[in-house]
Structure formats: C-alpha cells, structure tokens
Amino acid sequence: GDSVTQMEGPVTLSEEAFLTINCTYTATGYPSLFWYVQYPGEGLQLLLKATKADDKGSNKGFEATYRKETTSFHLEKGSVQVSDSAVYFCALIGRGGSNYKLTFGKGTLLTVNP
Amino acid sequence: DTAVSQTPKYLVTQMGNDKSIKCEQNLGHDTMYWYKQDSKKFLKIMFSYNNKELIINETVPNRFSPKSPDKAHLNLHINSLELGDSAVYFCASSRGGSQETQYFGPGTRLLVL
C-alpha cells in the first residue's frame, strides 16, 4: 500500500537558518503530494502541493519539488522564522479509483528559536 | 466564515458512554472525511463520504458509525467509548479527486476517562 516516510524530529533551528525536512514516498503510479502544517492547538492547513513530476509547490517561502526518480518531496525554506514553529506533515493521495484518502507521514516538529 | 467547522471542540467523557461529533462544511464540496490523530500526532483516515455515500471505511471498530444527512454534513457517532478512543478527530472536505486539496476542521479533542 501507499506510505510516506519523513524525517523524524524534533528539529530545532535558530531564526534565519535554512530548513530541510526530507520526505519520501511509496505509491502505485504517480500520486499527488502535499505538505500540511499544524500549528499548536490547531487543525491542519495546506502549505503546498504538487500533482505531477517536476512540479514545484511553493507558499510562504517554503518550497518542495516532486521528484519521481527519487520518489521524494523534500520541504525547504531559506530563512525560518519563530512563527514557523509547528508540526509539518508530508502526505500523498494515490491515483486511481474513488479513494481519495490522504496517507500521512508521522510528522516533524519544528521549533525555531529567536 | 469558517469553511469546515466541528462541534464540540473538546469532549471529556467516561468510558462506556456514547458520544457524537458534528462536522459541517460551507465550501460546496462533495466529499467529506474523518481522520484520527493519536497521541503521537499520527494521522489516519477513518471514513470518507462522497455525495452522502460511504466510499472509504478503514479498519475501524464497529462502535464508530459515520452519518451524512446531506452533502454539507458528516457526523461521527461513537458507542461504548474506550480509553483508547482518546485522540483528536479531524473532519475534512474536498471536491474529490486525487489532486484536490482537503480542507480540515479545527479538530475535536476527545478524552475518555
């Protein structure tokens, strides 16, 4: 079945540091790929997505590129802020059928210190 | 206006009780979902409805029963609550389709004592 493996946290960075959170996936065919963010005590918000190979999703300074050859979708940001502290989830939706469930990675807790 | 809303936000109850969580979306979406987030933050699909029809029913105890009275609502009823049911339950909705974004509600934090 489909699965997502992402970097285990927690990750602690200083403000303005470079962020990378690794994410790889296993799926039949070419899934759609997502990064969701969960701020403390809140629900999940879509951060960015990519639906086909070589697409780059971007939002709020975060980027991730759909790499079919390495089955990866790593999240990057050039300069993190304290307000980026949250849990980040990599996820996919497989293709085919009417089953549109999100399959999530285990989440990575990011803490950014001033 | 809140796109996906859930009530209640917090639910504290005793083992053995029956409880319901309600979800409403005002996005005009056809597909709604329930996800469970455990204490380690792991998220897993429970159910999905499309146009009031059940299309995903993952391995979930029969004590959990979703009900969709119309396209905008998907409720979750839980019978005979157990300690292990303590979790955060998220409702989500989308237009359906593998490329569509799912929009999540704020979550219902259930604690079974």
Short mmCIF file of C-alpha atoms in Angstrom, two decimals:
data_model
loop_
_atom_site.label_atom_id
_atom_site.label_comp_id
_atom_site.label_asym_id
_atom_site.label_seq_id
_atom_site.Cartn_x
_atom_site.Cartn_y
_atom_site.Cartn_z
CA GLY A 1 0.00 0.00 0.00
CA ASP A 2 0.86 3.67 -0.10
CA SER A 3 3.25 5.03 2.51
CA VAL A 4 5.13 8.20 3.39
CA THR A 5 8.39 8.39 5.30
CA GLN A 6 9.54 11.72 6.62
CA MET A 7 12.39 12.92 8.71
CA GLU A 8 11.83 12.26 12.38
CA GLY A 9 12.08 15.25 14.61
CA PRO A 10 12.18 17.22 16.57
CA VAL A 11 14.11 19.79 14.58
CA THR A 12 15.36 22.86 16.40
CA LEU A 13 16.76 25.83 14.47
CA SER A 14 17.71 29.40 15.10
CA GLU A 15 15.83 32.16 13.34
CA GLU A 16 17.02 32.74 9.75
CA ALA A 17 18.51 29.24 9.47
CA PHE A 18 17.93 27.04 6.43
CA LEU A 19 15.32 24.32 6.77
CA THR A 20 15.08 20.95 5.06
CA ILE A 21 12.60 18.26 6.03
CA ASN A 22 13.04 15.09 4.00
CA CYS A 23 10.06 13.16 2.67
CA THR A 24 9.99 10.03 0.50
CA TYR A 25 7.02 8.01 -0.59
CA THR A 26 5.90 4.64 -1.91
CA ALA A 27 2.82 4.52 -4.10
CA THR A 28 1.40 2.86 -7.16
CA GLY A 29 1.54 5.16 -10.15
CA TYR A 30 2.02 8.87 -9.68
CA PRO A 31 0.38 10.24 -6.57
CA SER A 32 -0.34 13.85 -5.71
CA LEU A 33 1.96 15.13 -2.96
CA PHE A 34 1.20 17.57 -0.16
CA TRP A 35 2.77 19.33 2.78
CA TYR A 36 0.41 20.24 5.58
CA VAL A 37 1.28 22.31 8.66
CA GLN A 38 -0.28 22.08 12.10
CA TYR A 39 0.27 25.00 14.46
CA PRO A 40 -0.08 24.30 18.20
CA GLY A 41 -3.66 23.55 19.16
CA GLU A 42 -4.98 23.99 15.64
CA GLY A 43 -6.11 21.91 12.69
CA LEU A 44 -4.13 21.16 9.57
CA GLN A 45 -3.56 23.72 6.85
CA LEU A 46 -2.30 23.03 3.37
CA LEU A 47 1.16 24.52 2.96
CA LEU A 48 1.84 23.48 -0.63
CA LYS A 49 1.22 20.70 -3.11
CA ALA A 50 2.41 19.21 -6.39
CA THR A 51 0.38 16.94 -8.61
CA LYS A 52 2.86 15.77 -11.24
CA ALA A 53 6.54 15.04 -11.63
CA ASP A 54 8.91 18.03 -11.58
CA ASP A 55 6.18 20.36 -10.31
CA LYS A 56 7.34 22.73 -7.60
CA GLY A 57 4.92 23.77 -4.92
CA SER A 58 5.62 26.97 -3.03
CA ASN A 59 3.98 29.09 -0.36
CA LYS A 60 5.14 31.49 2.38
CA GLY A 61 8.78 30.97 1.42
CA PHE A 62 8.51 27.17 1.59
CA GLU A 63 9.21 25.05 -1.47
CA ALA A 64 9.11 21.39 -2.43
CA THR A 65 9.72 19.70 -5.79
CA TYR A 66 8.06 16.46 -6.90
CA ARG A 67 10.95 14.14 -7.79
CA LYS A 68 9.68 11.00 -9.45
CA GLU A 69 13.13 9.46 -9.92
CA THR A 70 13.89 9.58 -6.20
CA THR A 71 10.23 9.37 -5.05
CA SER A 72 10.83 12.40 -2.87
CA PHE A 73 9.16 15.68 -1.94
CA HIS A 74 11.54 17.44 0.44
CA LEU A 75 10.40 20.65 2.11
CA GLU A 76 12.81 23.62 2.18
CA LYS A 77 12.84 27.19 3.40
CA GLY A 78 15.77 29.53 3.11
CA SER A 79 15.24 31.52 6.29
CA VAL A 80 12.91 30.28 9.02
CA GLN A 81 11.08 32.50 11.49
CA VAL A 82 9.85 31.86 15.01
CA SER A 83 6.32 31.84 13.61
CA ASP A 84 7.21 28.75 11.51
CA SER A 85 7.32 26.63 14.67
CA ALA A 86 4.78 23.87 14.04
CA VAL A 87 4.40 20.22 13.07
CA TYR A 88 4.87 19.55 9.35
CA PHE A 89 3.25 16.57 7.62
CA CYS A 90 4.13 15.15 4.23
CA ALA A 91 1.22 13.33 2.61
CA LEU A 92 0.03 11.78 -0.62
CA ILE A 93 -3.16 10.85 -2.42
CA GLY A 94 -2.80 7.86 -4.70
CA ARG A 95 -4.18 7.76 -8.21
CA GLY A 96 -6.96 5.57 -9.45
CA GLY A 97 -10.37 4.68 -8.13
CA SER A 98 -12.51 6.87 -5.94
CA ASN A 99 -10.37 6.50 -2.84
CA TYR A 100 -9.02 9.98 -2.18
CA LYS A 101 -7.65 9.41 1.28
CA LEU A 102 -4.57 11.29 2.43
CA THR A 103 -1.76 9.00 3.59
CA PHE A 104 0.42 10.93 6.03
CA GLY A 105 3.97 10.69 7.27
CA LYS A 106 4.49 10.75 11.02
CA GLY A 107 5.07 14.48 11.18
CA THR A 108 8.13 16.56 12.03
CA LEU A 109 8.06 19.01 14.91
CA LEU A 110 9.96 22.20 14.08
CA THR A 111 10.95 24.65 16.78
CA VAL A 112 12.55 27.94 15.76
CA ASN A 113 14.30 29.91 18.48
CA PRO A 114 14.86 33.68 18.32
CA ASP B 1 -16.93 32.34 7.74
CA THR B 2 -15.41 29.08 8.91
CA ALA B 3 -15.00 26.69 5.98
CA VAL B 4 -15.05 23.42 7.94
CA SER B 5 -16.42 23.51 11.46
CA GLN B 6 -16.65 20.85 14.13
CA THR B 7 -18.52 20.64 17.40
CA PRO B 8 -17.65 20.21 20.13
CA LYS B 9 -14.03 21.34 20.24
CA TYR B 10 -13.39 19.45 23.46
CA LEU B 11 -15.15 16.35 24.73
CA VAL B 12 -14.39 14.74 28.09
CA THR B 13 -16.44 11.68 28.94
CA GLN B 14 -16.48 8.43 30.86
CA MET B 15 -15.72 5.00 29.48
CA GLY B 16 -18.81 3.25 28.17
CA ASN B 17 -20.65 6.42 27.18
CA ASP B 18 -21.94 7.20 23.68
CA LYS B 19 -21.00 10.50 22.06
CA SER B 20 -21.30 12.30 18.73
CA ILE B 21 -19.11 14.78 16.91
CA LYS B 22 -20.62 17.01 14.27
CA CYS B 23 -18.97 18.42 11.16
CA GLU B 24 -20.21 20.97 8.66
CA GLN B 25 -18.59 22.47 5.58
CA ASN B 26 -19.73 25.51 3.63
CA LEU B 27 -17.36 25.06 0.70
CA GLY B 28 -19.83 23.23 -1.53
CA HIS B 29 -17.62 20.15 -1.59
CA ASP B 30 -18.91 16.68 -2.48
CA THR B 31 -16.52 14.64 -0.38
CA MET B 32 -16.00 14.62 3.38
CA TYR B 33 -13.62 12.68 5.60
CA TRP B 34 -12.90 11.75 9.19
CA TYR B 35 -9.28 11.38 10.32
CA LYS B 36 -7.95 10.34 13.72
CA GLN B 37 -4.78 11.81 15.21
CA ASP B 38 -3.29 9.79 18.04
CA SER B 39 -1.16 10.99 20.93
CA LYS B 40 1.99 10.76 18.81
CA LYS B 41 0.41 13.06 16.20
CA PHE B 42 -0.01 10.26 13.67
CA LEU B 43 -2.95 10.88 11.32
CA LYS B 44 -5.01 8.15 9.75
CA ILE B 45 -8.16 8.10 7.62
CA MET B 46 -11.25 6.59 9.19
CA PHE B 47 -14.10 7.25 6.79
CA SER B 48 -14.92 9.11 3.61
CA TYR B 49 -18.27 10.03 2.09
CA ASN B 50 -18.98 11.25 -1.41
CA ASN B 51 -22.42 12.73 -2.04
CA LYS B 52 -23.69 11.06 1.13
CA GLU B 53 -22.35 7.65 0.04
CA LEU B 54 -19.70 5.84 2.09
CA ILE B 55 -16.60 5.23 -0.05
CA ILE B 56 -13.84 4.62 2.50
CA ASN B 57 -14.24 2.59 5.65
CA GLU B 58 -10.82 1.78 7.03
CA THR B 59 -10.30 -0.78 9.76
CA VAL B 60 -12.28 0.98 12.42
CA PRO B 61 -14.26 -0.71 15.23
CA ASN B 62 -17.98 -1.07 14.62
CA ARG B 63 -18.53 1.23 17.58
CA PHE B 64 -17.72 4.10 15.21
CA SER B 65 -20.53 5.00 12.82
CA PRO B 66 -20.46 7.94 10.43
CA LYS B 67 -23.67 9.52 9.20
CA SER B 68 -24.08 12.01 6.38
CA PRO B 69 -27.54 13.63 6.40
CA ASP B 70 -26.58 15.81 3.44
CA LYS B 71 -23.51 16.78 1.42
CA ALA B 72 -22.55 19.54 3.83
CA HIS B 73 -22.57 17.44 6.99
CA LEU B 74 -20.73 14.37 8.20
CA ASN B 75 -21.22 13.32 11.79
CA LEU B 76 -19.36 10.69 13.78
CA HIS B 77 -21.10 8.68 16.46
CA ILE B 78 -19.09 6.57 18.87
CA ASN B 79 -20.71 3.91 21.04
CA SER B 80 -19.32 2.41 24.24
CA LEU B 81 -16.30 4.67 24.41
CA GLU B 82 -12.98 3.11 25.43
CA LEU B 83 -9.81 4.65 26.83
CA GLY B 84 -8.05 4.01 23.51
CA ASP B 85 -10.52 6.24 21.70
CA SER B 86 -8.89 9.28 23.27
CA ALA B 87 -7.50 11.25 20.33
CA VAL B 88 -8.09 14.29 18.18
CA TYR B 89 -10.67 13.72 15.45
CA PHE B 90 -10.47 15.88 12.34
CA CYS B 91 -13.13 16.38 9.75
CA ALA B 92 -12.09 17.44 6.25
CA SER B 93 -13.71 18.12 2.91
CA SER B 94 -12.67 18.39 -0.71
CA ARG B 95 -14.08 18.39 -4.22
CA GLY B 96 -13.00 14.77 -4.53
CA GLY B 97 -10.20 13.75 -6.86
CA SER B 98 -6.59 12.87 -6.22
CA GLN B 99 -5.32 16.38 -6.99
CA GLU B 100 -7.75 18.26 -4.80
CA THR B 101 -6.80 19.91 -1.54
CA GLN B 102 -8.54 18.65 1.56
CA TYR B 103 -9.61 21.37 3.99
CA PHE B 104 -9.53 20.44 7.65
CA GLY B 105 -11.65 21.49 10.57
CA PRO B 106 -10.13 22.62 13.88
CA GLY B 107 -10.41 19.16 15.42
CA THR B 108 -12.31 17.65 18.34
CA ARG B 109 -10.16 16.65 21.28
CA LEU B 110 -11.76 13.59 22.88
CA LEU B 111 -10.62 12.40 26.28
CA VAL B 112 -12.11 9.21 27.68
CA LEU B 113 -11.66 8.73 31.41
#
